[in-house]
GROMACS .gro file of C-alpha atoms in nm:
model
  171
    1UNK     CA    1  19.144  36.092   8.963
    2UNK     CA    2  18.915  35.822   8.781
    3UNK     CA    3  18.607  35.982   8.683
    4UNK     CA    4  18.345  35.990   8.999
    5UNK     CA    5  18.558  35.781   9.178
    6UNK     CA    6  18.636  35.917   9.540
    7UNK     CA    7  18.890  35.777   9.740
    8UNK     CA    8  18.624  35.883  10.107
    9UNK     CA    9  18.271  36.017  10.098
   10UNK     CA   10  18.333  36.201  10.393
   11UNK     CA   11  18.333  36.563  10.229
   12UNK     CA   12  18.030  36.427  10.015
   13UNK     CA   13  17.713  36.654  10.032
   14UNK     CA   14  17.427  36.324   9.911
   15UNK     CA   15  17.157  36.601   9.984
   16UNK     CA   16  16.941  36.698   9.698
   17UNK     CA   17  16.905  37.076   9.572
   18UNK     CA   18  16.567  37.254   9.726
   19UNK     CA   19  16.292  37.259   9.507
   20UNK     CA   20  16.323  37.529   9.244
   21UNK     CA   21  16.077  37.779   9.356
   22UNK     CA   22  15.880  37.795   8.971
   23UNK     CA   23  15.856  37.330   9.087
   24UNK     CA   24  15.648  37.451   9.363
   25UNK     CA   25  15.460  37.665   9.215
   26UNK     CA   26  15.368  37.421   8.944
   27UNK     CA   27  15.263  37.119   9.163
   28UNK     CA   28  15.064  37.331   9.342
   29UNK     CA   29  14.874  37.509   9.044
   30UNK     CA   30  14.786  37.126   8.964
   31UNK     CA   31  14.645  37.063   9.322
   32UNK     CA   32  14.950  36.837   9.448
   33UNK     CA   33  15.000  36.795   9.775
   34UNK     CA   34  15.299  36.865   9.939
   35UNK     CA   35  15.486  36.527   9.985
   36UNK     CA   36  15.521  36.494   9.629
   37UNK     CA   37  15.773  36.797   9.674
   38UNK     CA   38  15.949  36.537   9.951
   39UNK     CA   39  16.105  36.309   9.710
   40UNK     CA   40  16.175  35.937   9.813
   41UNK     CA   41  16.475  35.753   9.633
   42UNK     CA   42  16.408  35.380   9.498
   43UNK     CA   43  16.740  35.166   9.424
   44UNK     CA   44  16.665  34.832   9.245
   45UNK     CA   45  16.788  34.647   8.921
   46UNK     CA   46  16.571  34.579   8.613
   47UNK     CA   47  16.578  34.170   8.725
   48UNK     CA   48  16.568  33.969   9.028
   49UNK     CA   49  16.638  33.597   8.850
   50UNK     CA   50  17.001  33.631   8.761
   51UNK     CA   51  17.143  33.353   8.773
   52UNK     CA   52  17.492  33.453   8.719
   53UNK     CA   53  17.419  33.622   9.094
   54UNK     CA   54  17.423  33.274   9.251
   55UNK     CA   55  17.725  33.239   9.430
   56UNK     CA   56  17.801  33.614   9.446
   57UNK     CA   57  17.522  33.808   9.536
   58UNK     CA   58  17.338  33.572   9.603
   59UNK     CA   59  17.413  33.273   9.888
   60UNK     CA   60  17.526  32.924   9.673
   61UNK     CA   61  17.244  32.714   9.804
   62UNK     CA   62  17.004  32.941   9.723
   63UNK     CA   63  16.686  32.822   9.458
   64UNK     CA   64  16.512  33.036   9.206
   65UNK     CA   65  16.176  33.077   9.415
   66UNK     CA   66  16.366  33.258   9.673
   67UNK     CA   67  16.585  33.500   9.462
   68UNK     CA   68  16.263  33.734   9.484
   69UNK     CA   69  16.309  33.757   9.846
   70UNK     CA   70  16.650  33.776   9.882
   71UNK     CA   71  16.679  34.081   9.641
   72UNK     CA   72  16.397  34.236   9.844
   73UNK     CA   73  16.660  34.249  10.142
   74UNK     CA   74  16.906  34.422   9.964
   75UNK     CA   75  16.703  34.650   9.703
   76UNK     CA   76  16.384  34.836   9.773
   77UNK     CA   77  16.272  34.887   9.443
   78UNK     CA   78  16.247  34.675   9.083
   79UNK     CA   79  16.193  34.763   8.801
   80UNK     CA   80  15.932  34.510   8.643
   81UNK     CA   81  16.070  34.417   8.308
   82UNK     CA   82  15.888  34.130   8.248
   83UNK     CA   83  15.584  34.326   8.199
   84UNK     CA   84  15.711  34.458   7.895
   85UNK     CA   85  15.663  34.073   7.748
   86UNK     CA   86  15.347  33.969   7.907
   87UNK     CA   87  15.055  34.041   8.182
   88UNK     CA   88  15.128  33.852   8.442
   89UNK     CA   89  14.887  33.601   8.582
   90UNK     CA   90  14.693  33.737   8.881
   91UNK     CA   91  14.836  33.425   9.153
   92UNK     CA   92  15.183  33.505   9.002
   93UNK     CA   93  15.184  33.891   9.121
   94UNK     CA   94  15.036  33.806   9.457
   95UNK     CA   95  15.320  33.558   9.535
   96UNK     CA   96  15.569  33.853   9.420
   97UNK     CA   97  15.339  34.070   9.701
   98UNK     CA   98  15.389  33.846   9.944
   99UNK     CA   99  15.772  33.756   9.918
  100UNK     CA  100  15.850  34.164   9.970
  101UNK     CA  101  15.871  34.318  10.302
  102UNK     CA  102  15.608  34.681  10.351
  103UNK     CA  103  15.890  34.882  10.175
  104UNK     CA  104  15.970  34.757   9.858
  105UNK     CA  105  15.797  34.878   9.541
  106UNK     CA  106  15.723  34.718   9.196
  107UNK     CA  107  15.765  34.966   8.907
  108UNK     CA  108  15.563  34.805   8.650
  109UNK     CA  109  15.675  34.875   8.266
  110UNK     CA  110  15.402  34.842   8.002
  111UNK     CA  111  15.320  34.580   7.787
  112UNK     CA  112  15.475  34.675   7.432
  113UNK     CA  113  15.183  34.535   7.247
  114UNK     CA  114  15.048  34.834   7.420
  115UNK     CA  115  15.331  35.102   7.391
  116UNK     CA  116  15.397  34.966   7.018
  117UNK     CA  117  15.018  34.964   6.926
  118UNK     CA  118  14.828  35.154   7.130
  119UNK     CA  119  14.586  35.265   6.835
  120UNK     CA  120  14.428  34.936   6.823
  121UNK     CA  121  14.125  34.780   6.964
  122UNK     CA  122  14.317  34.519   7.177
  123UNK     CA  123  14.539  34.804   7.349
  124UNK     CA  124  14.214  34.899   7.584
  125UNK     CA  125  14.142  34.524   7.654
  126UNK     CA  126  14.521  34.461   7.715
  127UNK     CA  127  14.523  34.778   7.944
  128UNK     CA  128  14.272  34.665   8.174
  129UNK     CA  129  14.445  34.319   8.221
  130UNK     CA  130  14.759  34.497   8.278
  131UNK     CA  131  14.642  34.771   8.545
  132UNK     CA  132  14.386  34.477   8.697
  133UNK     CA  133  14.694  34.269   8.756
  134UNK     CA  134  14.922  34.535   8.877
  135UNK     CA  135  14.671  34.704   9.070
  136UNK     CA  136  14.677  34.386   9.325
  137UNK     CA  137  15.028  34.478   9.415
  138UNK     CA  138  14.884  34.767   9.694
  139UNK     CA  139  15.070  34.947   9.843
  140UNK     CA  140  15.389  34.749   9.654
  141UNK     CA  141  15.311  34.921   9.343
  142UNK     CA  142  15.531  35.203   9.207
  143UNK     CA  143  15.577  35.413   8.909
  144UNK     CA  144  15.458  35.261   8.586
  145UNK     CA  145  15.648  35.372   8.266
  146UNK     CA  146  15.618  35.313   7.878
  147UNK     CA  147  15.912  35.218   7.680
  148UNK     CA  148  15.826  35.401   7.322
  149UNK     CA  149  15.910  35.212   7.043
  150UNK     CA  150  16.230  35.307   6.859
  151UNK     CA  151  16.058  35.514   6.542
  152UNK     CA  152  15.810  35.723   6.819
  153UNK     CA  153  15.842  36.063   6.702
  154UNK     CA  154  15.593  36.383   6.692
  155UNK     CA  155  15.370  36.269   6.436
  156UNK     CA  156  15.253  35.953   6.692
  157UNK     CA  157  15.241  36.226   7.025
  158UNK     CA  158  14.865  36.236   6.964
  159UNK     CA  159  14.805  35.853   6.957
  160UNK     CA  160  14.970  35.888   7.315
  161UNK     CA  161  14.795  36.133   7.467
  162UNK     CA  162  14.460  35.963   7.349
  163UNK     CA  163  14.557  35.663   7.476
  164UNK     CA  164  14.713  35.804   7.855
  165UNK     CA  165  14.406  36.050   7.827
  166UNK     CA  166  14.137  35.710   7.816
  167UNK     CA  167  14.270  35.569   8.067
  168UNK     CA  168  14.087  35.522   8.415
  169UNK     CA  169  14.223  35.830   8.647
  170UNK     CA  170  14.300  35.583   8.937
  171UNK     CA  171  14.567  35.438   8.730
   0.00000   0.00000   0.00000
């Protein structure tokens, strides 16, 4: 046998394990309701503009405007890579909004001018472009995450939390 390679997912249990009793009790200690104990399962890529897809995954005639939409048929999650590079303009996440059907969720990663300096001045003026931005996604907006740069280690852990810890609580 090839490793996790099945010949039939018949006999395949694709249920998750119950919540570990000490999970519950956690959550709710920290006034979480319960559907956060109901977990939901995203499947998406880190990119939607591929071009090597044309032809293959995606139909041959197919231009780059639509590539959004397309992968929003197939996948109901991304995760938003390009936010690690820039904040996007405000017009340019409202057409991504609009090209995704009531599903489909944008998981936003943070800028790394932010992640990489978040000690600085800029990082609070940055923030509040990025969530402002992101925040127009609605209900289309998923999990946010933080790449850490490649030398984070426990001596930076309170720059973090200072940072996470400033920020607005409806982000």
């Amino acid at each position: 046998m090839e490793f996790g390679h099945v010949s039939t997912t018949d006999q395949v249990d694709f249920r998750l394990p119950p919540t570990h009793s000490q999970t519950v009790r956690v959550l709710a200690a920290h006034g979480r309701p319960a559907y956060h104990l109901q977990p939901q399962v995203y499947i998406g890529c880190p990119t939607w503009s591929n071009k090597a897809w044309k032809g293959t995954y995606y139909p041959a005639g197919i231009t780059e405007k639509d590539y959004l939409h397309w992968y929003s048929q197939q996948f109901n999650a991304i995760e938003l890579n390009t936010t690690f590079y820039q904040v996007p303009p405000l017009l340019l996440v409202q057409r991504w909004q609009e090209q995704v059907g009531p599903d489909f969720v944008f998981c936003p990663k943070l800028p790394q001018k932010i992640t990489r300096e978040w000690h600085l001045p800029f990082a609070k003026t940055l923030s509040l472009q990025f969530y402002e931005a992101l925040l127009s996604l609605q209900e289309h907006l998923g999990l946010s995450f933080l790449q850490l740069p490649y030398g984070f280690g426990p001596s930076e852990l309170d720059s973090l939390i200072n940072y996470l810890q400033a920020l607005p609580q409806e982000w």
